[in-house]
Amino acid sequence: MSRQTLHFTLLGTGTSTGVPMLGCDCEVCRSTDARNRRTRCSALLRWGGHSLLIDTPPDLRCQMLREKVTGVDAVLYTHAHADHVHGIDDLRSFTMRTRQAIPIYGSPKTIGQLRRTFRYIFNGEANPASRPMLQAWALGGPFTLFGLAITPVPLQHGDGEAWGYRFGPFAYLTDCSAIPEASRALLQDLDVLVLDGLRFRSHPTHFSIDQAVAAARQLGARRTLLTHLCHEVEHGRDSRALPAGVELAYDGQNVTCSHAARCLEPLSAHAFSEPGLSL
């Protein structure tokens, strides 16, 4: 075994409205602290020359420009809500240059919703220059991508579901209101946990900050970064109220983890349903 370094960039850490929120003149929306300016949630994982994007929010183009990202090798989706997928067409800028399809992965439900919502991408009828070239795969369980083991983590998101993902000592769990017991077993011995923590008040589909802190303690993560933050959370003020080991995430934040890289099997057909249309 060798050591493998994982580099994570939190591209966006805001809730579905983004912060500042349109039409709002509250203290946080007027703040000059850059950490209070939050685009919609997404993240970029880089290792061994590969780049994996998590979700394609409406702010994706600005996030990619800010971080000087010139291409991605694959996209992993947590769920199909608008604030996590409606930047999908921005992938077109990458595939126009490479003329290579980008593989996208998610739960069977999420991939099905993407294929229905963005039919123009997957039906093969439009001019190829007007849509991104994507190949959709519905995950059936843990899999290996470019030598990295990835474990889907099912989450409760109100009455619905979302998937988090574990990559070695790092886990990314956005949009959740509960972590099922079976999923908690997948989240032991974490160095870094990125976790949904919308606000201090309760919410029907997201962890409050207090609930997120309790979940992090239960999991025993050594460091927890709270994401999907709304405009009720002021970074400087509210950071001081958090216990040791828990932080408020911010756009552009970078985290590096190192873990043992094993010789892993390549993507295996039994881990997926039939692939989506390759364009």
PDB file of C-alpha atoms in Angstrom:
ATOM      1  CA  MET A   1       0.000   0.000   0.000  1.00  0.00           C
ATOM      2  CA  SER A   2       1.049   3.600  -0.642  1.00  0.00           C
ATOM      3  CA  ARG A   3      -0.195   6.901   0.741  1.00  0.00           C
ATOM      4  CA  GLN A   4      -2.646   8.817  -1.422  1.00  0.00           C
ATOM      5  CA  THR A   5      -3.365  12.528  -0.978  1.00  0.00           C
ATOM      6  CA  LEU A   6      -6.901  13.801  -1.468  1.00  0.00           C
ATOM      7  CA  HIS A   7      -7.453  17.517  -2.069  1.00  0.00           C
ATOM      8  CA  PHE A   8     -10.962  18.866  -1.440  1.00  0.00           C
ATOM      9  CA  THR A   9     -12.230  22.305  -2.382  1.00  0.00           C
ATOM     10  CA  LEU A  10     -15.630  23.380  -1.090  1.00  0.00           C
ATOM     11  CA  LEU A  11     -16.836  25.254  -4.155  1.00  0.00           C
ATOM     12  CA  GLY A  12     -20.125  26.353  -2.590  1.00  0.00           C
ATOM     13  CA  THR A  13     -21.416  26.213   0.991  1.00  0.00           C
ATOM     14  CA  GLY A  14     -24.755  28.020   0.801  1.00  0.00           C
ATOM     15  CA  THR A  15     -28.372  26.962   0.932  1.00  0.00           C
ATOM     16  CA  SER A  16     -30.748  26.916  -2.036  1.00  0.00           C
ATOM     17  CA  THR A  17     -31.163  30.726  -2.151  1.00  0.00           C
ATOM     18  CA  GLY A  18     -27.470  31.453  -1.909  1.00  0.00           C
ATOM     19  CA  VAL A  19     -26.161  34.203   0.369  1.00  0.00           C
ATOM     20  CA  PRO A  20     -26.729  37.124  -0.069  1.00  0.00           C
ATOM     21  CA  MET A  21     -30.345  36.192  -0.740  1.00  0.00           C
ATOM     22  CA  LEU A  22     -32.167  38.185  -3.391  1.00  0.00           C
ATOM     23  CA  GLY A  23     -34.186  41.059  -1.936  1.00  0.00           C
ATOM     24  CA  CYS A  24     -32.765  40.729   1.586  1.00  0.00           C
ATOM     25  CA  ASP A  25     -30.911  43.467   3.472  1.00  0.00           C
ATOM     26  CA  CYS A  26     -30.201  41.563   6.706  1.00  0.00           C
ATOM     27  CA  GLU A  27     -26.837  41.831   8.471  1.00  0.00           C
ATOM     28  CA  VAL A  28     -25.402  38.723   6.809  1.00  0.00           C
ATOM     29  CA  CYS A  29     -26.626  39.585   3.320  1.00  0.00           C
ATOM     30  CA  ARG A  30     -24.997  43.022   3.674  1.00  0.00           C
ATOM     31  CA  SER A  31     -21.808  41.630   5.207  1.00  0.00           C
ATOM     32  CA  THR A  32     -18.415  42.487   3.738  1.00  0.00           C
ATOM     33  CA  ASP A  33     -16.894  39.291   5.188  1.00  0.00           C
ATOM     34  CA  ALA A  34     -16.174  37.064   2.185  1.00  0.00           C
ATOM     35  CA  ARG A  35     -16.984  33.989   4.281  1.00  0.00           C
ATOM     36  CA  ASN A  36     -20.616  35.152   4.403  1.00  0.00           C
ATOM     37  CA  ARG A  37     -20.912  35.090   0.610  1.00  0.00           C
ATOM     38  CA  ARG A  38     -22.146  31.575  -0.127  1.00  0.00           C
ATOM     39  CA  THR A  39     -22.891  30.052  -3.496  1.00  0.00           C
ATOM     40  CA  ARG A  40     -24.949  26.880  -3.807  1.00  0.00           C
ATOM     41  CA  CYS A  41     -23.401  23.647  -2.504  1.00  0.00           C
ATOM     42  CA  SER A  42     -20.810  21.725  -4.462  1.00  0.00           C
ATOM     43  CA  ALA A  43     -17.294  20.392  -3.990  1.00  0.00           C
ATOM     44  CA  LEU A  44     -14.287  19.327  -6.044  1.00  0.00           C
ATOM     45  CA  LEU A  45     -12.106  16.348  -5.146  1.00  0.00           C
ATOM     46  CA  ARG A  46      -8.673  15.992  -6.753  1.00  0.00           C
ATOM     47  CA  TRP A  47      -6.197  13.122  -6.481  1.00  0.00           C
ATOM     48  CA  GLY A  48      -3.506  11.639  -8.684  1.00  0.00           C
ATOM     49  CA  GLY A  49      -4.189  14.039 -11.539  1.00  0.00           C
ATOM     50  CA  HIS A  50      -7.955  13.344 -11.516  1.00  0.00           C
ATOM     51  CA  SER A  51     -10.833  15.720 -10.703  1.00  0.00           C
ATOM     52  CA  LEU A  52     -14.251  14.662  -9.408  1.00  0.00           C
ATOM     53  CA  LEU A  53     -17.022  17.249  -9.144  1.00  0.00           C
ATOM     54  CA  ILE A  54     -19.806  16.762  -6.592  1.00  0.00           C
ATOM     55  CA  ASP A  55     -23.076  18.277  -7.896  1.00  0.00           C
ATOM     56  CA  THR A  56     -23.630  20.975 -10.529  1.00  0.00           C
ATOM     57  CA  PRO A  57     -25.384  23.915  -8.816  1.00  0.00           C
ATOM     58  CA  PRO A  58     -26.685  27.016 -10.628  1.00  0.00           C
ATOM     59  CA  ASP A  59     -23.498  28.845  -9.569  1.00  0.00           C
ATOM     60  CA  LEU A  60     -21.178  26.267 -11.144  1.00  0.00           C
ATOM     61  CA  ARG A  61     -19.750  28.527 -13.854  1.00  0.00           C
ATOM     62  CA  CYS A  62     -18.714  31.196 -11.335  1.00  0.00           C
ATOM     63  CA  GLN A  63     -17.271  28.558  -9.007  1.00  0.00           C
ATOM     64  CA  MET A  64     -15.184  27.006 -11.788  1.00  0.00           C
ATOM     65  CA  LEU A  65     -13.884  30.408 -12.872  1.00  0.00           C
ATOM     66  CA  ARG A  66     -13.052  31.410  -9.303  1.00  0.00           C
ATOM     67  CA  GLU A  67     -11.040  28.233  -8.702  1.00  0.00           C
ATOM     68  CA  LYS A  68      -9.530  28.194 -12.225  1.00  0.00           C
ATOM     69  CA  VAL A  69     -10.865  24.698 -12.948  1.00  0.00           C
ATOM     70  CA  THR A  70     -10.294  23.800 -16.595  1.00  0.00           C
ATOM     71  CA  GLY A  71     -11.915  20.368 -16.687  1.00  0.00           C
ATOM     72  CA  VAL A  72     -13.446  17.529 -14.692  1.00  0.00           C
ATOM     73  CA  ASP A  73     -13.129  13.784 -15.188  1.00  0.00           C
ATOM     74  CA  ALA A  74     -16.468  12.792 -13.617  1.00  0.00           C
ATOM     75  CA  VAL A  75     -19.439  14.142 -11.656  1.00  0.00           C
ATOM     76  CA  LEU A  76     -21.040  12.628  -8.570  1.00  0.00           C
ATOM     77  CA  TYR A  77     -24.603  13.679  -7.673  1.00  0.00           C
ATOM     78  CA  THR A  78     -26.084  13.753  -4.177  1.00  0.00           C
ATOM     79  CA  HIS A  79     -29.697  14.226  -5.317  1.00  0.00           C
ATOM     80  CA  ALA A  80     -31.683  16.003  -8.014  1.00  0.00           C
ATOM     81  CA  HIS A  81     -32.968  19.161  -6.299  1.00  0.00           C
ATOM     82  CA  ALA A  82     -32.606  22.301  -8.390  1.00  0.00           C
ATOM     83  CA  ASP A  83     -29.888  23.911  -6.272  1.00  0.00           C
ATOM     84  CA  HIS A  84     -27.672  20.860  -6.836  1.00  0.00           C
ATOM     85  CA  VAL A  85     -28.244  20.117 -10.525  1.00  0.00           C
ATOM     86  CA  HIS A  86     -29.356  23.168 -12.504  1.00  0.00           C
ATOM     87  CA  GLY A  87     -25.816  24.092 -13.518  1.00  0.00           C
ATOM     88  CA  ILE A  88     -25.466  20.838 -15.462  1.00  0.00           C
ATOM     89  CA  ASP A  89     -25.349  22.649 -18.804  1.00  0.00           C
ATOM     90  CA  ASP A  90     -22.126  24.403 -17.764  1.00  0.00           C
ATOM     91  CA  LEU A  91     -20.391  21.051 -18.274  1.00  0.00           C
ATOM     92  CA  ARG A  92     -20.855  21.747 -21.997  1.00  0.00           C
ATOM     93  CA  SER A  93     -17.887  24.138 -21.965  1.00  0.00           C
ATOM     94  CA  PHE A  94     -15.636  21.256 -20.959  1.00  0.00           C
ATOM     95  CA  THR A  95     -16.976  18.666 -23.411  1.00  0.00           C
ATOM     96  CA  MET A  96     -16.983  21.147 -26.318  1.00  0.00           C
ATOM     97  CA  ARG A  97     -13.203  21.319 -25.999  1.00  0.00           C
ATOM     98  CA  THR A  98     -12.421  17.671 -25.300  1.00  0.00           C
ATOM     99  CA  ARG A  99     -15.143  16.042 -27.441  1.00  0.00           C
ATOM    100  CA  GLN A 100     -15.197  13.376 -24.725  1.00  0.00           C
ATOM    101  CA  ALA A 101     -18.247  12.442 -22.651  1.00  0.00           C
ATOM    102  CA  ILE A 102     -18.062  13.085 -18.916  1.00  0.00           C
ATOM    103  CA  PRO A 103     -19.411  10.200 -16.807  1.00  0.00           C
ATOM    104  CA  ILE A 104     -21.966  11.198 -14.169  1.00  0.00           C
ATOM    105  CA  TYR A 105     -22.951   9.007 -11.214  1.00  0.00           C
ATOM    106  CA  GLY A 106     -25.738   8.937  -8.642  1.00  0.00           C
ATOM    107  CA  SER A 107     -28.464   6.829  -7.120  1.00  0.00           C
ATOM    108  CA  PRO A 108     -30.916   5.166  -9.542  1.00  0.00           C
ATOM    109  CA  LYS A 109     -33.575   7.670  -8.457  1.00  0.00           C
ATOM    110  CA  THR A 110     -31.305  10.671  -9.000  1.00  0.00           C
ATOM    111  CA  ILE A 111     -30.087   9.513 -12.408  1.00  0.00           C
ATOM    112  CA  GLY A 112     -33.685   8.844 -13.463  1.00  0.00           C
ATOM    113  CA  GLN A 113     -34.712  12.363 -12.424  1.00  0.00           C
ATOM    114  CA  LEU A 114     -31.774  13.903 -14.288  1.00  0.00           C
ATOM    115  CA  ARG A 115     -32.649  12.020 -17.460  1.00  0.00           C
ATOM    116  CA  ARG A 116     -36.266  13.241 -17.244  1.00  0.00           C
ATOM    117  CA  THR A 117     -35.513  16.857 -16.275  1.00  0.00           C
ATOM    118  CA  PHE A 118     -32.734  17.308 -18.839  1.00  0.00           C
ATOM    119  CA  ARG A 119     -34.138  15.230 -21.669  1.00  0.00           C
ATOM    120  CA  TYR A 120     -32.389  17.407 -24.253  1.00  0.00           C
ATOM    121  CA  ILE A 121     -29.045  16.113 -22.960  1.00  0.00           C
ATOM    122  CA  PHE A 122     -29.938  12.442 -23.083  1.00  0.00           C
ATOM    123  CA  ASN A 123     -32.448  11.980 -25.940  1.00  0.00           C
ATOM    124  CA  GLY A 124     -29.874  12.393 -28.723  1.00  0.00           C
ATOM    125  CA  GLU A 125     -32.111  14.715 -30.753  1.00  0.00           C
ATOM    126  CA  ALA A 126     -30.483  18.106 -30.212  1.00  0.00           C
ATOM    127  CA  ASN A 127     -27.409  19.430 -31.978  1.00  0.00           C
ATOM    128  CA  PRO A 128     -24.423  17.993 -30.040  1.00  0.00           C
ATOM    129  CA  ALA A 129     -22.903  21.472 -29.851  1.00  0.00           C
ATOM    130  CA  SER A 130     -25.895  22.687 -27.807  1.00  0.00           C
ATOM    131  CA  ARG A 131     -25.651  20.193 -24.960  1.00  0.00           C
ATOM    132  CA  PRO A 132     -22.976  18.650 -22.760  1.00  0.00           C
ATOM    133  CA  MET A 133     -21.767  15.168 -23.676  1.00  0.00           C
ATOM    134  CA  LEU A 134     -22.585  13.029 -20.644  1.00  0.00           C
ATOM    135  CA  GLN A 135     -22.724   9.336 -19.851  1.00  0.00           C
ATOM    136  CA  ALA A 136     -25.064   8.541 -16.944  1.00  0.00           C
ATOM    137  CA  TRP A 137     -24.517   5.637 -14.568  1.00  0.00           C
ATOM    138  CA  ALA A 138     -26.865   4.631 -11.728  1.00  0.00           C
ATOM    139  CA  LEU A 139     -24.868   3.353  -8.783  1.00  0.00           C
ATOM    140  CA  GLY A 140     -25.703   0.094  -7.071  1.00  0.00           C
ATOM    141  CA  GLY A 141     -23.228   0.336  -4.211  1.00  0.00           C
ATOM    142  CA  PRO A 142     -19.562   1.107  -3.441  1.00  0.00           C
ATOM    143  CA  PHE A 143     -17.345   1.464  -6.488  1.00  0.00           C
ATOM    144  CA  THR A 144     -13.857   2.465  -7.596  1.00  0.00           C
ATOM    145  CA  LEU A 145     -13.105   5.489  -9.756  1.00  0.00           C
ATOM    146  CA  PHE A 146      -9.573   6.113 -11.041  1.00  0.00           C
ATOM    147  CA  GLY A 147      -8.246   3.905  -8.246  1.00  0.00           C
ATOM    148  CA  LEU A 148     -10.200   5.631  -5.461  1.00  0.00           C
ATOM    149  CA  ALA A 149     -12.788   3.678  -3.456  1.00  0.00           C
ATOM    150  CA  ILE A 150     -16.068   5.607  -3.101  1.00  0.00           C
ATOM    151  CA  THR A 151     -18.866   4.554  -0.752  1.00  0.00           C
ATOM    152  CA  PRO A 152     -22.401   5.972  -1.190  1.00  0.00           C
ATOM    153  CA  VAL A 153     -24.038   6.897   2.123  1.00  0.00           C
ATOM    154  CA  PRO A 154     -27.880   7.000   2.021  1.00  0.00           C
ATOM    155  CA  LEU A 155     -29.344   9.915   3.991  1.00  0.00           C
ATOM    156  CA  GLN A 156     -32.813  11.049   5.010  1.00  0.00           C
ATOM    157  CA  HIS A 157     -33.700  14.444   3.517  1.00  0.00           C
ATOM    158  CA  GLY A 158     -37.105  15.315   4.982  1.00  0.00           C
ATOM    159  CA  ASP A 159     -39.562  12.882   3.400  1.00  0.00           C
ATOM    160  CA  GLY A 160     -37.097  12.172   0.612  1.00  0.00           C
ATOM    161  CA  GLU A 161     -33.553  10.950   0.307  1.00  0.00           C
ATOM    162  CA  ALA A 162     -30.117  12.137  -0.690  1.00  0.00           C
ATOM    163  CA  TRP A 163     -26.776  10.378  -0.896  1.00  0.00           C
ATOM    164  CA  GLY A 164     -23.608  11.410   0.813  1.00  0.00           C
ATOM    165  CA  TYR A 165     -20.269   9.886  -0.110  1.00  0.00           C
ATOM    166  CA  ARG A 166     -17.203   8.642   1.714  1.00  0.00           C
ATOM    167  CA  PHE A 167     -13.701   8.823   0.235  1.00  0.00           C
ATOM    168  CA  GLY A 168     -11.203   7.194   2.591  1.00  0.00           C
ATOM    169  CA  PRO A 169     -10.999   9.393   5.732  1.00  0.00           C
ATOM    170  CA  PHE A 170     -13.281  12.104   4.267  1.00  0.00           C
ATOM    171  CA  ALA A 171     -17.085  12.166   4.032  1.00  0.00           C
ATOM    172  CA  TYR A 172     -19.352  14.689   2.311  1.00  0.00           C
ATOM    173  CA  LEU A 173     -22.951  14.722   3.615  1.00  0.00           C
ATOM    174  CA  THR A 174     -25.035  17.621   2.431  1.00  0.00           C
ATOM    175  CA  ASP A 175     -28.840  17.916   2.500  1.00  0.00           C
ATOM    176  CA  CYS A 176     -29.875  15.620   5.324  1.00  0.00           C
ATOM    177  CA  SER A 177     -32.215  15.689   8.302  1.00  0.00           C
ATOM    178  CA  ALA A 178     -31.196  12.281   9.670  1.00  0.00           C
ATOM    179  CA  ILE A 179     -28.474   9.676   9.175  1.00  0.00           C
ATOM    180  CA  PRO A 180     -29.905   6.138   9.184  1.00  0.00           C
ATOM    181  CA  GLU A 181     -28.269   3.626  11.490  1.00  0.00           C
ATOM    182  CA  ALA A 182     -26.943   1.557   8.577  1.00  0.00           C
ATOM    183  CA  SER A 183     -25.289   4.681   7.157  1.00  0.00           C
ATOM    184  CA  ARG A 184     -23.723   5.616  10.493  1.00  0.00           C
ATOM    185  CA  ALA A 185     -21.836   2.333  10.327  1.00  0.00           C
ATOM    186  CA  LEU A 186     -20.214   3.582   7.091  1.00  0.00           C
ATOM    187  CA  LEU A 187     -18.972   6.780   8.739  1.00  0.00           C
ATOM    188  CA  GLN A 188     -16.667   5.620  11.504  1.00  0.00           C
ATOM    189  CA  ASP A 189     -13.060   6.806  11.938  1.00  0.00           C
ATOM    190  CA  LEU A 190     -13.361   9.970   9.839  1.00  0.00           C
ATOM    191  CA  ASP A 191     -10.665  12.627   9.747  1.00  0.00           C
ATOM    192  CA  VAL A 192     -12.938  15.195   8.079  1.00  0.00           C
ATOM    193  CA  LEU A 193     -16.734  15.306   7.864  1.00  0.00           C
ATOM    194  CA  VAL A 194     -18.542  17.919   5.771  1.00  0.00           C
ATOM    195  CA  LEU A 195     -22.096  17.988   7.111  1.00  0.00           C
ATOM    196  CA  ASP A 196     -25.372  19.813   6.480  1.00  0.00           C
ATOM    197  CA  GLY A 197     -26.069  22.482   9.130  1.00  0.00           C
ATOM    198  CA  LEU A 198     -28.572  24.943   7.712  1.00  0.00           C
ATOM    199  CA  ARG A 199     -29.199  27.279  10.664  1.00  0.00           C
ATOM    200  CA  PHE A 200     -29.736  27.293  14.428  1.00  0.00           C
ATOM    201  CA  ARG A 201     -33.531  27.029  14.183  1.00  0.00           C
ATOM    202  CA  SER A 202     -35.024  23.645  13.325  1.00  0.00           C
ATOM    203  CA  HIS A 203     -35.985  22.798   9.743  1.00  0.00           C
ATOM    204  CA  PRO A 204     -38.033  19.899   8.322  1.00  0.00           C
ATOM    205  CA  THR A 205     -35.498  18.778   5.705  1.00  0.00           C
ATOM    206  CA  HIS A 206     -32.088  19.856   7.032  1.00  0.00           C
ATOM    207  CA  PHE A 207     -30.060  19.440  10.203  1.00  0.00           C
ATOM    208  CA  SER A 208     -30.015  22.479  12.416  1.00  0.00           C
ATOM    209  CA  ILE A 209     -26.538  23.414  13.596  1.00  0.00           C
ATOM    210  CA  ASP A 210     -27.184  21.856  17.017  1.00  0.00           C
ATOM    211  CA  GLN A 211     -28.389  18.642  15.373  1.00  0.00           C
ATOM    212  CA  ALA A 212     -25.347  18.584  13.117  1.00  0.00           C
ATOM    213  CA  VAL A 213     -23.014  19.031  16.092  1.00  0.00           C
ATOM    214  CA  ALA A 214     -24.756  16.147  17.872  1.00  0.00           C
ATOM    215  CA  ALA A 215     -24.461  13.932  14.775  1.00  0.00           C
ATOM    216  CA  ALA A 216     -20.769  14.755  14.413  1.00  0.00           C
ATOM    217  CA  ARG A 217     -20.160  13.847  18.038  1.00  0.00           C
ATOM    218  CA  GLN A 218     -22.025  10.570  17.589  1.00  0.00           C
ATOM    219  CA  LEU A 219     -19.916   9.692  14.562  1.00  0.00           C
ATOM    220  CA  GLY A 220     -16.700  10.745  16.286  1.00  0.00           C
ATOM    221  CA  ALA A 221     -15.341  12.731  13.342  1.00  0.00           C
ATOM    222  CA  ARG A 222     -12.084  14.459  14.239  1.00  0.00           C
ATOM    223  CA  ARG A 223     -12.992  17.603  12.280  1.00  0.00           C
ATOM    224  CA  THR A 224     -16.427  18.692  11.078  1.00  0.00           C
ATOM    225  CA  LEU A 225     -17.210  21.475   8.591  1.00  0.00           C
ATOM    226  CA  LEU A 226     -20.825  22.647   8.447  1.00  0.00           C
ATOM    227  CA  THR A 227     -22.187  23.460   4.990  1.00  0.00           C
ATOM    228  CA  HIS A 228     -25.477  24.388   3.265  1.00  0.00           C
ATOM    229  CA  LEU A 229     -25.587  27.483   5.485  1.00  0.00           C
ATOM    230  CA  CYS A 230     -28.348  30.078   5.168  1.00  0.00           C
ATOM    231  CA  HIS A 231     -28.291  33.834   5.709  1.00  0.00           C
ATOM    232  CA  GLU A 232     -29.183  33.461   9.392  1.00  0.00           C
ATOM    233  CA  VAL A 233     -25.628  32.268  10.055  1.00  0.00           C
ATOM    234  CA  GLU A 234     -22.946  34.946  10.457  1.00  0.00           C
ATOM    235  CA  HIS A 235     -19.520  33.375  10.103  1.00  0.00           C
ATOM    236  CA  GLY A 236     -17.459  35.378  12.598  1.00  0.00           C
ATOM    237  CA  ARG A 237     -20.084  35.651  15.316  1.00  0.00           C
ATOM    238  CA  ASP A 238     -21.464  32.129  15.117  1.00  0.00           C
ATOM    239  CA  SER A 239     -18.111  30.379  14.756  1.00  0.00           C
ATOM    240  CA  ARG A 240     -17.384  31.358  18.351  1.00  0.00           C
ATOM    241  CA  ALA A 241     -20.430  29.409  19.551  1.00  0.00           C
ATOM    242  CA  LEU A 242     -19.260  26.105  18.087  1.00  0.00           C
ATOM    243  CA  PRO A 243     -17.473  23.398  20.087  1.00  0.00           C
ATOM    244  CA  ALA A 244     -13.888  22.408  19.395  1.00  0.00           C
ATOM    245  CA  GLY A 245     -13.563  20.355  16.239  1.00  0.00           C
ATOM    246  CA  VAL A 246     -16.612  21.907  14.530  1.00  0.00           C
ATOM    247  CA  GLU A 247     -16.332  24.808  12.071  1.00  0.00           C
ATOM    248  CA  LEU A 248     -18.475  26.761   9.631  1.00  0.00           C
ATOM    249  CA  ALA A 249     -17.359  25.988   6.088  1.00  0.00           C
ATOM    250  CA  TYR A 250     -16.887  28.742   3.518  1.00  0.00           C
ATOM    251  CA  ASP A 251     -16.655  28.977  -0.257  1.00  0.00           C
ATOM    252  CA  GLY A 252     -13.201  28.197  -1.592  1.00  0.00           C
ATOM    253  CA  GLN A 253     -12.079  26.374   1.557  1.00  0.00           C
ATOM    254  CA  ASN A 254      -9.452  23.706   0.924  1.00  0.00           C
ATOM    255  CA  VAL A 255      -8.938  20.513   2.904  1.00  0.00           C
ATOM    256  CA  THR A 256      -6.258  17.878   2.374  1.00  0.00           C
ATOM    257  CA  CYS A 257      -6.400  14.280   3.611  1.00  0.00           C
ATOM    258  CA  SER A 258      -3.974  11.403   3.241  1.00  0.00           C
ATOM    259  CA  HIS A 259      -4.916   7.746   3.355  1.00  0.00           C
ATOM    260  CA  ALA A 260      -3.703   4.322   2.355  1.00  0.00           C
ATOM    261  CA  ALA A 261      -4.233   3.680  -1.347  1.00  0.00           C
ATOM    262  CA  ARG A 262      -4.859   0.029  -2.141  1.00  0.00           C
ATOM    263  CA  CYS A 263      -4.817  -1.842  -5.407  1.00  0.00           C
ATOM    264  CA  LEU A 264      -8.510  -1.816  -6.208  1.00  0.00           C
ATOM    265  CA  GLU A 265     -10.616  -3.443  -8.866  1.00  0.00           C
ATOM    266  CA  PRO A 266     -11.725  -1.182 -11.748  1.00  0.00           C
ATOM    267  CA  LEU A 267     -15.361  -0.213 -12.164  1.00  0.00           C
ATOM    268  CA  SER A 268     -17.320  -3.459 -12.182  1.00  0.00           C
ATOM    269  CA  ALA A 269     -20.554  -3.940 -14.092  1.00  0.00           C
ATOM    270  CA  HIS A 270     -22.392  -5.477 -11.129  1.00  0.00           C
ATOM    271  CA  ALA A 271     -22.077  -2.168  -9.231  1.00  0.00           C
ATOM    272  CA  PHE A 272     -24.307  -0.308 -11.688  1.00  0.00           C
ATOM    273  CA  SER A 273     -27.576  -0.468 -13.491  1.00  0.00           C
ATOM    274  CA  GLU A 274     -27.464  -0.097 -17.261  1.00  0.00           C
ATOM    275  CA  PRO A 275     -25.549   3.071 -18.259  1.00  0.00           C
ATOM    276  CA  GLY A 276     -27.309   6.060 -19.641  1.00  0.00           C
ATOM    277  CA  LEU A 277     -27.008   7.110 -23.261  1.00  0.00           C
ATOM    278  CA  SER A 278     -23.469   8.087 -24.188  1.00  0.00           C
ATOM    279  CA  LEU A 279     -23.542  11.184 -26.350  1.00  0.00           C
TER     280      LEU A 279
END
